[in-house]
Amino acid sequence: MRTILFLLFLMPLLFAEAQTETEIRTHYQEINQKITESAEQGYEGPLYLNEWVTNKHGRSWPAVGIYQETVGFWYDDDPNHLPASERDPKTVLQKVIVTRRSSALTVNEEYLFMNGRLVFFFSQESEEGKQWETRAWLNTKGIFKRSLKVDGQEIPGAELNKPDYADFKRRMESLIKIGRSYLDLFLKQMMFP
């Protein structure tokens, strides 16, 4: 009886923290709309953008050749403007967009944040005529849905365990850590302690 009462008490808390795919898609569309408005309106737009560019002039990179990377941090307020008691500075980061080009490989990645947590990851890679699209939806427990397309074909879940997709599995395992590192980089570049 106690166990049932405990579970009934705990269930609303779990659902309050959980994100659904629909909620994440809605948030993704809202943030993309704000990014579009901000790009069109400049300083009048709803979001701010800080960019880090690596190898801006495209000079040959040691042991790689062509290499350039741009990381865009889209956020809705400077975390230093409000006292920490009123706002968690991690919640201002909305989306990180990474564009990377090295030799024949082109990578575009998106990390979507909601309330200071990574909730969605998207990656599009192309190399020598081959294309990969990766998507992952996350909630408080981790990845609850993932998708991989190779050359436009969806790869079924059972296939993902084959050695051909080992890199995909490794990337999914480290995704939360990478998302946290981008959040930490954002706070450090804003000089937030």
JSON list of N, CA, C and O in Angstrom, two decimals, residues 86-111:
[
{"chain": "A", "resi": 86, "resn": "GLU", "atom": "N", "xyz": [17.19, 35.53, -8.95]},
{"chain": "A", "resi": 86, "resn": "GLU", "atom": "CA", "xyz": [15.98, 35.68, -9.75]},
{"chain": "A", "resi": 86, "resn": "GLU", "atom": "C", "xyz": [15.96, 34.80, -11.00]},
{"chain": "A", "resi": 86, "resn": "GLU", "atom": "O", "xyz": [14.91, 34.54, -11.56]},
{"chain": "A", "resi": 87, "resn": "ARG", "atom": "N", "xyz": [17.13, 34.37, -11.46]},
{"chain": "A", "resi": 87, "resn": "ARG", "atom": "CA", "xyz": [17.16, 33.61, -12.71]},
{"chain": "A", "resi": 87, "resn": "ARG", "atom": "C", "xyz": [18.38, 32.71, -12.76]},
{"chain": "A", "resi": 87, "resn": "ARG", "atom": "O", "xyz": [19.47, 33.11, -12.42]},
{"chain": "A", "resi": 88, "resn": "ASP", "atom": "N", "xyz": [18.17, 31.50, -13.22]},
{"chain": "A", "resi": 88, "resn": "ASP", "atom": "CA", "xyz": [19.28, 30.57, -13.41]},
{"chain": "A", "resi": 88, "resn": "ASP", "atom": "C", "xyz": [19.95, 30.94, -14.73]},
{"chain": "A", "resi": 88, "resn": "ASP", "atom": "O", "xyz": [19.31, 30.91, -15.78]},
{"chain": "A", "resi": 89, "resn": "PRO", "atom": "N", "xyz": [21.24, 31.30, -14.72]},
{"chain": "A", "resi": 89, "resn": "PRO", "atom": "CA", "xyz": [21.89, 31.76, -15.95]},
{"chain": "A", "resi": 89, "resn": "PRO", "atom": "C", "xyz": [21.94, 30.71, -17.05]},
{"chain": "A", "resi": 89, "resn": "PRO", "atom": "O", "xyz": [22.03, 31.05, -18.22]},
{"chain": "A", "resi": 90, "resn": "LYS", "atom": "N", "xyz": [21.81, 29.44, -16.72]},
{"chain": "A", "resi": 90, "resn": "LYS", "atom": "CA", "xyz": [21.83, 28.39, -17.73]},
{"chain": "A", "resi": 90, "resn": "LYS", "atom": "C", "xyz": [20.59, 28.40, -18.62]},
{"chain": "A", "resi": 90, "resn": "LYS", "atom": "O", "xyz": [20.62, 27.89, -19.72]},
{"chain": "A", "resi": 91, "resn": "THR", "atom": "N", "xyz": [19.51, 29.02, -18.13]},
{"chain": "A", "resi": 91, "resn": "THR", "atom": "CA", "xyz": [18.26, 28.97, -18.87]},
{"chain": "A", "resi": 91, "resn": "THR", "atom": "C", "xyz": [18.19, 29.96, -20.03]},
{"chain": "A", "resi": 91, "resn": "THR", "atom": "O", "xyz": [17.26, 29.90, -20.82]},
{"chain": "A", "resi": 92, "resn": "VAL", "atom": "N", "xyz": [19.16, 30.87, -20.14]},
{"chain": "A", "resi": 92, "resn": "VAL", "atom": "CA", "xyz": [19.09, 31.85, -21.23]},
{"chain": "A", "resi": 92, "resn": "VAL", "atom": "C", "xyz": [19.54, 31.26, -22.57]},
{"chain": "A", "resi": 92, "resn": "VAL", "atom": "O", "xyz": [19.13, 31.73, -23.62]},
{"chain": "A", "resi": 93, "resn": "LEU", "atom": "N", "xyz": [20.38, 30.23, -22.55]},
{"chain": "A", "resi": 93, "resn": "LEU", "atom": "CA", "xyz": [20.84, 29.61, -23.79]},
{"chain": "A", "resi": 93, "resn": "LEU", "atom": "C", "xyz": [19.70, 28.82, -24.41]},
{"chain": "A", "resi": 93, "resn": "LEU", "atom": "O", "xyz": [19.10, 27.96, -23.77]},
{"chain": "A", "resi": 94, "resn": "GLN", "atom": "N", "xyz": [19.39, 29.12, -25.67]},
{"chain": "A", "resi": 94, "resn": "GLN", "atom": "CA", "xyz": [18.27, 28.47, -26.36]},
{"chain": "A", "resi": 94, "resn": "GLN", "atom": "C", "xyz": [18.74, 27.43, -27.38]},
{"chain": "A", "resi": 94, "resn": "GLN", "atom": "O", "xyz": [18.17, 26.36, -27.48]},
{"chain": "A", "resi": 95, "resn": "LYS", "atom": "N", "xyz": [19.79, 27.78, -28.13]},
{"chain": "A", "resi": 95, "resn": "LYS", "atom": "CA", "xyz": [20.22, 26.87, -29.19]},
{"chain": "A", "resi": 95, "resn": "LYS", "atom": "C", "xyz": [21.68, 27.14, -29.55]},
{"chain": "A", "resi": 95, "resn": "LYS", "atom": "O", "xyz": [22.12, 28.28, -29.55]},
{"chain": "A", "resi": 96, "resn": "VAL", "atom": "N", "xyz": [22.39, 26.07, -29.84]},
{"chain": "A", "resi": 96, "resn": "VAL", "atom": "CA", "xyz": [23.76, 26.16, -30.34]},
{"chain": "A", "resi": 96, "resn": "VAL", "atom": "C", "xyz": [23.77, 25.55, -31.73]},
{"chain": "A", "resi": 96, "resn": "VAL", "atom": "O", "xyz": [23.28, 24.44, -31.93]},
{"chain": "A", "resi": 97, "resn": "ILE", "atom": "N", "xyz": [24.31, 26.32, -32.69]},
{"chain": "A", "resi": 97, "resn": "ILE", "atom": "CA", "xyz": [24.41, 25.83, -34.07]},
{"chain": "A", "resi": 97, "resn": "ILE", "atom": "C", "xyz": [25.89, 25.76, -34.44]},
{"chain": "A", "resi": 97, "resn": "ILE", "atom": "O", "xyz": [26.61, 26.76, -34.33]},
{"chain": "A", "resi": 98, "resn": "VAL", "atom": "N", "xyz": [26.33, 24.59, -34.85]},
{"chain": "A", "resi": 98, "resn": "VAL", "atom": "CA", "xyz": [27.73, 24.36, -35.21]},
{"chain": "A", "resi": 98, "resn": "VAL", "atom": "C", "xyz": [27.81, 24.02, -36.69]},
{"chain": "A", "resi": 98, "resn": "VAL", "atom": "O", "xyz": [27.09, 23.15, -37.18]},
{"chain": "A", "resi": 99, "resn": "THR", "atom": "N", "xyz": [28.69, 24.73, -37.40]},
{"chain": "A", "resi": 99, "resn": "THR", "atom": "CA", "xyz": [28.95, 24.44, -38.81]},
{"chain": "A", "resi": 99, "resn": "THR", "atom": "C", "xyz": [30.43, 24.16, -38.93]},
{"chain": "A", "resi": 99, "resn": "THR", "atom": "O", "xyz": [31.26, 24.98, -38.53]},
{"chain": "A", "resi": 100, "resn": "ARG", "atom": "N", "xyz": [30.77, 22.99, -39.47]},
{"chain": "A", "resi": 100, "resn": "ARG", "atom": "CA", "xyz": [32.16, 22.56, -39.56]},
{"chain": "A", "resi": 100, "resn": "ARG", "atom": "C", "xyz": [32.45, 22.04, -40.97]},
{"chain": "A", "resi": 100, "resn": "ARG", "atom": "O", "xyz": [31.67, 21.28, -41.52]},
{"chain": "A", "resi": 101, "resn": "ARG", "atom": "N", "xyz": [33.57, 22.48, -41.50]},
{"chain": "A", "resi": 101, "resn": "ARG", "atom": "CA", "xyz": [34.00, 22.00, -42.82]},
{"chain": "A", "resi": 101, "resn": "ARG", "atom": "C", "xyz": [35.46, 21.59, -42.72]},
{"chain": "A", "resi": 101, "resn": "ARG", "atom": "O", "xyz": [36.31, 22.39, -42.30]},
{"chain": "A", "resi": 102, "resn": "SER", "atom": "N", "xyz": [35.74, 20.35, -43.04]},
{"chain": "A", "resi": 102, "resn": "SER", "atom": "CA", "xyz": [37.13, 19.88, -43.05]},
{"chain": "A", "resi": 102, "resn": "SER", "atom": "C", "xyz": [37.33, 18.95, -44.23]},
{"chain": "A", "resi": 102, "resn": "SER", "atom": "O", "xyz": [36.65, 17.94, -44.35]},
{"chain": "A", "resi": 103, "resn": "SER", "atom": "N", "xyz": [38.22, 19.34, -45.09]},
{"chain": "A", "resi": 103, "resn": "SER", "atom": "CA", "xyz": [38.48, 18.61, -46.34]},
{"chain": "A", "resi": 103, "resn": "SER", "atom": "C", "xyz": [37.17, 18.28, -47.04]},
{"chain": "A", "resi": 103, "resn": "SER", "atom": "O", "xyz": [36.45, 19.16, -47.43]},
{"chain": "A", "resi": 104, "resn": "ALA", "atom": "N", "xyz": [36.81, 16.99, -47.15]},
{"chain": "A", "resi": 104, "resn": "ALA", "atom": "CA", "xyz": [35.61, 16.60, -47.87]},
{"chain": "A", "resi": 104, "resn": "ALA", "atom": "C", "xyz": [34.38, 16.49, -46.97]},
{"chain": "A", "resi": 104, "resn": "ALA", "atom": "O", "xyz": [33.29, 16.22, -47.44]},
{"chain": "A", "resi": 105, "resn": "LEU", "atom": "N", "xyz": [34.54, 16.69, -45.66]},
{"chain": "A", "resi": 105, "resn": "LEU", "atom": "CA", "xyz": [33.44, 16.52, -44.71]},
{"chain": "A", "resi": 105, "resn": "LEU", "atom": "C", "xyz": [32.81, 17.86, -44.34]},
{"chain": "A", "resi": 105, "resn": "LEU", "atom": "O", "xyz": [33.50, 18.80, -43.98]},
{"chain": "A", "resi": 106, "resn": "THR", "atom": "N", "xyz": [31.49, 17.92, -44.42]},
{"chain": "A", "resi": 106, "resn": "THR", "atom": "CA", "xyz": [30.73, 19.09, -43.99]},
{"chain": "A", "resi": 106, "resn": "THR", "atom": "C", "xyz": [29.74, 18.62, -42.92]},
{"chain": "A", "resi": 106, "resn": "THR", "atom": "O", "xyz": [29.03, 17.64, -43.12]},
{"chain": "A", "resi": 107, "resn": "VAL", "atom": "N", "xyz": [29.72, 19.33, -41.79]},
{"chain": "A", "resi": 107, "resn": "VAL", "atom": "CA", "xyz": [28.86, 18.96, -40.67]},
{"chain": "A", "resi": 107, "resn": "VAL", "atom": "C", "xyz": [28.07, 20.18, -40.21]},
{"chain": "A", "resi": 107, "resn": "VAL", "atom": "O", "xyz": [28.64, 21.26, -40.02]},
{"chain": "A", "resi": 108, "resn": "ASN", "atom": "N", "xyz": [26.77, 20.01, -40.03]},
{"chain": "A", "resi": 108, "resn": "ASN", "atom": "CA", "xyz": [25.90, 21.03, -39.43]},
{"chain": "A", "resi": 108, "resn": "ASN", "atom": "C", "xyz": [25.21, 20.37, -38.24]},
{"chain": "A", "resi": 108, "resn": "ASN", "atom": "O", "xyz": [24.56, 19.33, -38.40]},
{"chain": "A", "resi": 109, "resn": "GLU", "atom": "N", "xyz": [25.37, 20.96, -37.05]},
{"chain": "A", "resi": 109, "resn": "GLU", "atom": "CA", "xyz": [24.78, 20.40, -35.84]},
{"chain": "A", "resi": 109, "resn": "GLU", "atom": "C", "xyz": [23.95, 21.46, -35.14]},
{"chain": "A", "resi": 109, "resn": "GLU", "atom": "O", "xyz": [24.27, 22.65, -35.19]},
{"chain": "A", "resi": 110, "resn": "GLU", "atom": "N", "xyz": [22.89, 21.00, -34.47]},
{"chain": "A", "resi": 110, "resn": "GLU", "atom": "CA", "xyz": [22.04, 21.88, -33.67]},
{"chain": "A", "resi": 110, "resn": "GLU", "atom": "C", "xyz": [21.82, 21.22, -32.31]},
{"chain": "A", "resi": 110, "resn": "GLU", "atom": "O", "xyz": [21.52, 20.03, -32.24]},
{"chain": "A", "resi": 111, "resn": "TYR", "atom": "N", "xyz": [21.99, 22.02, -31.28]},
{"chain": "A", "resi": 111, "resn": "TYR", "atom": "CA", "xyz": [21.74, 21.59, -29.90]},
{"chain": "A", "resi": 111, "resn": "TYR", "atom": "C", "xyz": [20.67, 22.51, -29.34]},
{"chain": "A", "resi": 111, "resn": "TYR", "atom": "O", "xyz": [20.92, 23.70, -29.15]}
]
